[in-house]
Amino acid sequence: MRTTLDELEAFIGELCDTAEESAQGISLSANSTDLQESLKYERQKRVKASLDHYPKHKNLRIGGANEVWTAVVFADLRNSSNRAIEVGARHTFITMHCLIGGLAYLIQEEEGCVANFRGDGLFGLFGLDEDGENPDDMDAGQVTKRAALCGIGMLEMVQTVVNPTLNKRKIKGDLRIGVGVDTGRVVITRIGLPNTNELTAYGPPVNKAAKLCSGNHSVHVSERVEDTYPVGKEGKMKFTEKKIKCRNDEVIRGFRLDYPSDFTVLERSTLPRKNVVLK
């Protein structure tokens, strides 16, 4: 992966510092509906401002649509509601800025784009160029591999960067996420009103990836990912078929992405640390 632990530590540390400053006046109860909506809006606004080179789809009007092939990565936080009640509003505010901002940054740096923020997670798309189209020379296998490795990187980032960053600030660093990956054709559209709208994507791969992300500190992928992922003699990935229980108790077929315990996708940089600044 292109992203290093040094870059993530710098970026997430900056996110955490900024969130701590903004959270000084927060004293409402963690289960306040108004507060939760406010936190959601603020973290989405801040993260969106930090992403500056993913497809803008400037020519896509409200109600318009663009169909493309993509690899979808869906990530979601486990036990978020109970944790919010336990740690309180201020710590939830800071936690979500660190987590969601870090996940979004990782997707961006690995040549994906954030499609939307959903609850306590997000989903990203891989395989699109700056115009939001599939490049003529796109290799579906390599795009699939990049998306799956990004999912592993998300797990590593939470355990080695986000949780330690929170612990240093005396915030409970116990986060665990689930990641789901699927591939296929989706429709990208602009939805809303002329003065308030956003880009999002719809299609079976989005729905499937959302269901697959129900694991706990694991990456689950679809049959299409297992079929498309490149095969090599020195490959370290193993796809373990399993029945995956979704949130609504639906059970679907998928694969757990397994790899050696000493395998990592995020490494320390051998170069001077990149100066990562929030924009």
Coordinates of C-alpha atoms in Angstrom, one line a residue:
M1 CA 0.0 0.0 0.0
R2 CA 1.1 3.6 -0.6
T3 CA -0.1 4.9 2.8
T4 CA 2.3 4.6 5.7
L5 CA 1.7 4.4 9.4
D6 CA 3.6 7.7 9.8
E7 CA 1.1 9.5 7.5
L8 CA -1.9 8.0 9.3
E9 CA -0.5 8.9 12.7
A10 CA 0.1 12.5 11.6
F11 CA -3.3 12.9 10.0
I12 CA -5.4 11.2 12.7
G13 CA -3.5 13.1 15.4
E14 CA -4.4 16.3 13.7
L15 CA -8.0 15.2 13.5
C16 CA -8.0 14.4 17.1
D17 CA -6.4 17.7 18.2
T18 CA -9.0 19.7 16.2
A19 CA -11.9 17.6 17.5
E20 CA -10.7 18.1 21.1
E21 CA -10.7 21.8 20.6
S22 CA -14.1 21.8 19.1
A23 CA -15.5 19.5 21.8
Q24 CA -14.6 21.8 24.8
G25 CA -18.2 23.0 25.2
I26 CA -20.0 19.6 24.7
S27 CA -21.7 18.5 27.9
L28 CA -25.0 17.1 26.6
S29 CA -26.0 13.4 27.3
A30 CA -24.6 10.9 24.8
N31 CA -28.1 9.7 23.7
S32 CA -29.4 13.2 22.8
T33 CA -30.9 13.0 19.3
D34 CA -30.1 16.6 18.6
L35 CA -26.5 16.1 19.6
Q36 CA -26.0 12.9 17.6
E37 CA -27.3 14.7 14.5
S38 CA -25.0 17.6 15.2
L39 CA -22.0 15.3 15.6
K40 CA -22.8 13.4 12.4
Y41 CA -23.1 16.7 10.4
E42 CA -19.8 18.1 11.8
R43 CA -17.8 15.0 11.2
Q44 CA -19.1 14.6 7.7
K45 CA -18.4 18.2 6.9
R46 CA -14.8 18.0 8.3
V47 CA -14.0 14.8 6.5
K48 CA -15.4 16.0 3.2
A49 CA -13.3 19.1 3.4
S50 CA -10.1 17.0 3.9
L51 CA -10.7 15.0 0.6
D52 CA -9.7 17.1 -2.3
H53 CA -9.0 14.9 -5.4
Y54 CA -11.6 12.2 -5.7
P55 CA -14.2 12.3 -8.5
K56 CA -16.5 15.3 -8.3
H57 CA -18.9 14.3 -11.1
K58 CA -19.4 18.0 -11.9
N59 CA -21.7 17.3 -14.8
L60 CA -24.0 15.0 -12.9
R61 CA -27.2 16.8 -12.1
I62 CA -29.8 16.0 -9.5
G63 CA -31.6 12.9 -10.7
G64 CA -28.9 12.1 -13.3
A65 CA -27.0 8.8 -13.2
N66 CA -23.8 7.3 -14.3
E67 CA -23.3 3.5 -14.4
V68 CA -19.8 2.1 -13.7
W69 CA -18.1 -1.0 -12.6
T70 CA -16.4 -0.7 -9.2
A71 CA -15.1 -2.4 -6.1
V72 CA -17.0 -1.3 -3.1
V73 CA -15.5 -1.3 0.4
F74 CA -17.9 -0.8 3.3
A75 CA -16.7 -0.2 6.9
D76 CA -18.7 0.1 10.0
L77 CA -18.0 0.5 13.8
R78 CA -19.1 -2.3 16.1
N79 CA -21.1 -1.7 19.3
S80 CA -21.2 2.1 18.6
S81 CA -24.6 2.8 20.3
N82 CA -23.6 1.2 23.6
R83 CA -20.2 2.7 23.5
A84 CA -21.6 6.2 22.9
I85 CA -23.7 5.8 26.1
E86 CA -20.8 4.5 28.0
V87 CA -18.1 7.1 27.1
G88 CA -20.4 10.2 26.7
A89 CA -20.9 12.8 24.1
R90 CA -17.5 14.6 24.1
H91 CA -15.5 11.4 23.8
T92 CA -17.9 10.0 21.1
F93 CA -17.4 13.3 19.2
I94 CA -13.6 13.0 19.2
T95 CA -13.7 9.2 18.5
M96 CA -15.8 9.5 15.4
H97 CA -13.6 12.3 14.0
C98 CA -10.6 10.1 14.4
L99 CA -12.2 6.9 13.0
I100 CA -14.2 8.3 10.1
G101 CA -11.5 10.7 9.1
G102 CA -8.9 8.0 9.2
L103 CA -11.0 5.6 7.1
A104 CA -11.7 8.3 4.6
Y105 CA -8.1 9.3 4.3
L106 CA -7.0 5.7 3.8
I107 CA -9.5 5.2 1.0
Q108 CA -8.4 8.4 -0.7
E109 CA -4.7 7.6 -0.5
E110 CA -5.2 4.1 -1.9
E111 CA -6.8 5.6 -5.1
G112 CA -10.4 5.1 -4.1
C113 CA -13.1 7.7 -3.4
V114 CA -15.5 8.1 -0.5
A115 CA -19.0 7.6 -1.9
N116 CA -21.0 8.3 1.3
F117 CA -21.0 8.3 5.0
R118 CA -23.5 5.9 6.6
G119 CA -24.2 6.0 10.4
D120 CA -20.9 5.1 12.1
G121 CA -19.1 4.1 8.9
L122 CA -18.7 4.8 5.3
F123 CA -18.2 3.2 1.9
G124 CA -15.7 3.8 -0.8
L125 CA -15.4 3.0 -4.5
F126 CA -12.3 1.8 -6.4
G127 CA -11.7 1.7 -10.1
L128 CA -12.8 5.2 -11.1
D129 CA -10.7 8.0 -12.7
E130 CA -11.0 11.7 -11.9
D131 CA -14.0 12.0 -14.1
G132 CA -15.8 9.2 -12.3
E133 CA -15.5 6.8 -15.2
N134 CA -13.7 3.4 -15.5
P135 CA -10.2 4.0 -17.1
D136 CA -9.7 2.3 -20.5
D137 CA -6.7 0.4 -19.1
M138 CA -8.5 -0.7 -15.9
D139 CA -7.4 -4.1 -14.5
A140 CA -10.4 -5.4 -12.5
G141 CA -8.3 -7.9 -10.7
Q142 CA -5.8 -5.3 -9.5
V143 CA -8.6 -2.9 -8.5
T144 CA -10.3 -5.8 -6.5
K145 CA -7.0 -6.5 -4.8
R146 CA -6.4 -2.9 -3.9
A147 CA -9.9 -2.7 -2.4
A148 CA -9.4 -5.8 -0.3
L149 CA -6.0 -4.7 0.9
C150 CA -7.5 -1.4 1.8
G151 CA -10.0 -3.3 4.0
I152 CA -7.1 -5.0 5.8
G153 CA -5.4 -1.6 6.1
M154 CA -8.5 -0.3 7.9
L155 CA -8.3 -3.0 10.5
E156 CA -4.6 -2.3 11.1
M157 CA -5.2 1.4 11.2
V158 CA -7.9 1.1 13.9
Q159 CA -5.7 -1.2 16.1
T160 CA -2.3 0.5 15.6
V161 CA -3.2 4.1 15.1
V162 CA -6.7 5.1 16.1
N163 CA -7.0 3.2 19.4
P164 CA -3.5 4.2 20.7
T165 CA -4.3 7.8 19.7
L166 CA -7.5 7.8 21.7
N167 CA -5.8 6.1 24.7
K168 CA -3.1 8.8 24.8
R169 CA -5.9 11.3 25.3
K170 CA -7.5 9.2 28.0
I171 CA -10.4 8.2 25.7
K172 CA -11.3 4.5 25.7
G173 CA -9.5 3.0 22.7
D174 CA -11.5 -0.1 22.2
L175 CA -12.8 0.3 18.6
R176 CA -13.4 -2.6 16.4
I177 CA -14.8 -2.5 12.9
G178 CA -16.1 -4.8 10.3
V179 CA -15.3 -4.5 6.6
G180 CA -17.2 -5.8 3.6
V181 CA -16.0 -5.9 -0.1
D182 CA -18.0 -6.6 -3.3
T183 CA -17.6 -5.8 -6.9
G184 CA -20.0 -5.1 -9.8
R185 CA -21.9 -2.4 -11.5
V186 CA -23.4 0.5 -9.6
V187 CA -25.3 3.7 -10.4
I188 CA -23.7 6.9 -9.2
T189 CA -26.2 9.7 -8.8
R190 CA -26.7 13.1 -7.2
I191 CA -29.6 13.1 -4.8
G192 CA -31.4 15.9 -2.9
L193 CA -32.4 19.4 -3.7
P194 CA -30.6 22.1 -5.7
N195 CA -29.3 23.8 -2.6
T196 CA -28.6 20.7 -0.6
N197 CA -27.5 17.5 -2.3
E198 CA -24.8 14.8 -2.3
L199 CA -23.3 12.1 -4.5
T200 CA -24.0 8.5 -3.6
A201 CA -24.1 5.1 -5.3
Y202 CA -26.7 2.4 -5.5
G203 CA -26.6 -1.2 -6.7
P204 CA -26.3 -4.8 -5.5
P205 CA -22.5 -4.5 -4.7
V206 CA -23.2 -1.6 -2.3
N207 CA -26.0 -3.6 -0.6
K208 CA -23.8 -6.8 -0.5
A209 CA -20.8 -5.0 0.9
A210 CA -22.9 -3.4 3.6
K211 CA -24.2 -6.8 4.7
L212 CA -20.7 -8.4 4.5
C213 CA -19.3 -5.7 6.9
S214 CA -21.1 -7.3 9.9
G215 CA -18.0 -9.0 11.1
N216 CA -15.9 -8.0 14.1
H217 CA -12.3 -7.0 13.2
S218 CA -12.5 -9.0 10.0
V219 CA -12.8 -8.5 6.2
H220 CA -15.6 -10.4 4.5
V221 CA -15.8 -10.5 0.7
S222 CA -18.2 -11.8 -1.8
E223 CA -18.0 -14.6 -4.3
R224 CA -17.2 -12.1 -7.0
V225 CA -14.2 -10.8 -5.1
E226 CA -13.0 -14.3 -4.5
D227 CA -13.3 -15.0 -8.2
T228 CA -11.6 -11.8 -9.4
Y229 CA -8.8 -11.5 -6.9
P230 CA -5.4 -12.2 -8.6
V231 CA -3.8 -15.6 -8.0
G232 CA 0.0 -15.9 -7.6
K233 CA 2.5 -18.5 -6.5
E234 CA 3.6 -16.4 -3.5
G235 CA 0.1 -15.2 -2.6
K236 CA -0.6 -14.9 1.1
M237 CA -4.4 -14.4 1.0
K238 CA -6.7 -17.2 1.8
F239 CA -10.5 -17.1 1.2
T240 CA -12.4 -19.0 3.8
E241 CA -16.0 -19.7 2.9
K242 CA -18.5 -19.1 5.6
K243 CA -22.1 -18.2 6.4
I244 CA -22.2 -14.6 7.5
K245 CA -25.0 -13.4 9.8
C246 CA -26.1 -9.9 9.0
R247 CA -27.6 -7.4 11.4
N248 CA -31.2 -8.3 10.5
D249 CA -30.4 -12.0 11.2
E250 CA -30.2 -12.7 7.5
V251 CA -27.5 -15.3 6.6
I252 CA -25.5 -14.8 3.4
R253 CA -22.7 -16.7 1.8
G254 CA -19.3 -15.0 1.7
F255 CA -15.6 -15.5 2.4
R256 CA -13.4 -14.3 5.3
L257 CA -10.2 -12.9 4.1
D258 CA -7.4 -14.7 6.0
Y259 CA -3.7 -14.0 6.0
P260 CA -0.6 -14.9 8.1
S261 CA -0.4 -13.2 11.5
D262 CA 2.8 -11.5 10.6
F263 CA 1.3 -10.0 7.4
T264 CA 0.8 -6.2 7.4
V265 CA -0.1 -3.8 4.7
L266 CA 0.8 -0.6 6.6
E267 CA 4.5 0.0 7.2
R268 CA 6.7 2.7 8.6
S269 CA 8.1 5.1 6.0
T270 CA 11.8 5.1 5.2
L271 CA 11.4 8.7 4.0
P272 CA 10.9 11.9 6.0
R273 CA 7.3 12.1 7.3
K274 CA 4.9 13.8 4.9
N275 CA 3.3 16.9 6.3
V276 CA -0.4 16.0 6.4
V277 CA -2.6 19.1 7.0
L278 CA -6.3 19.3 7.3
K279 CA -7.8 21.6 4.6

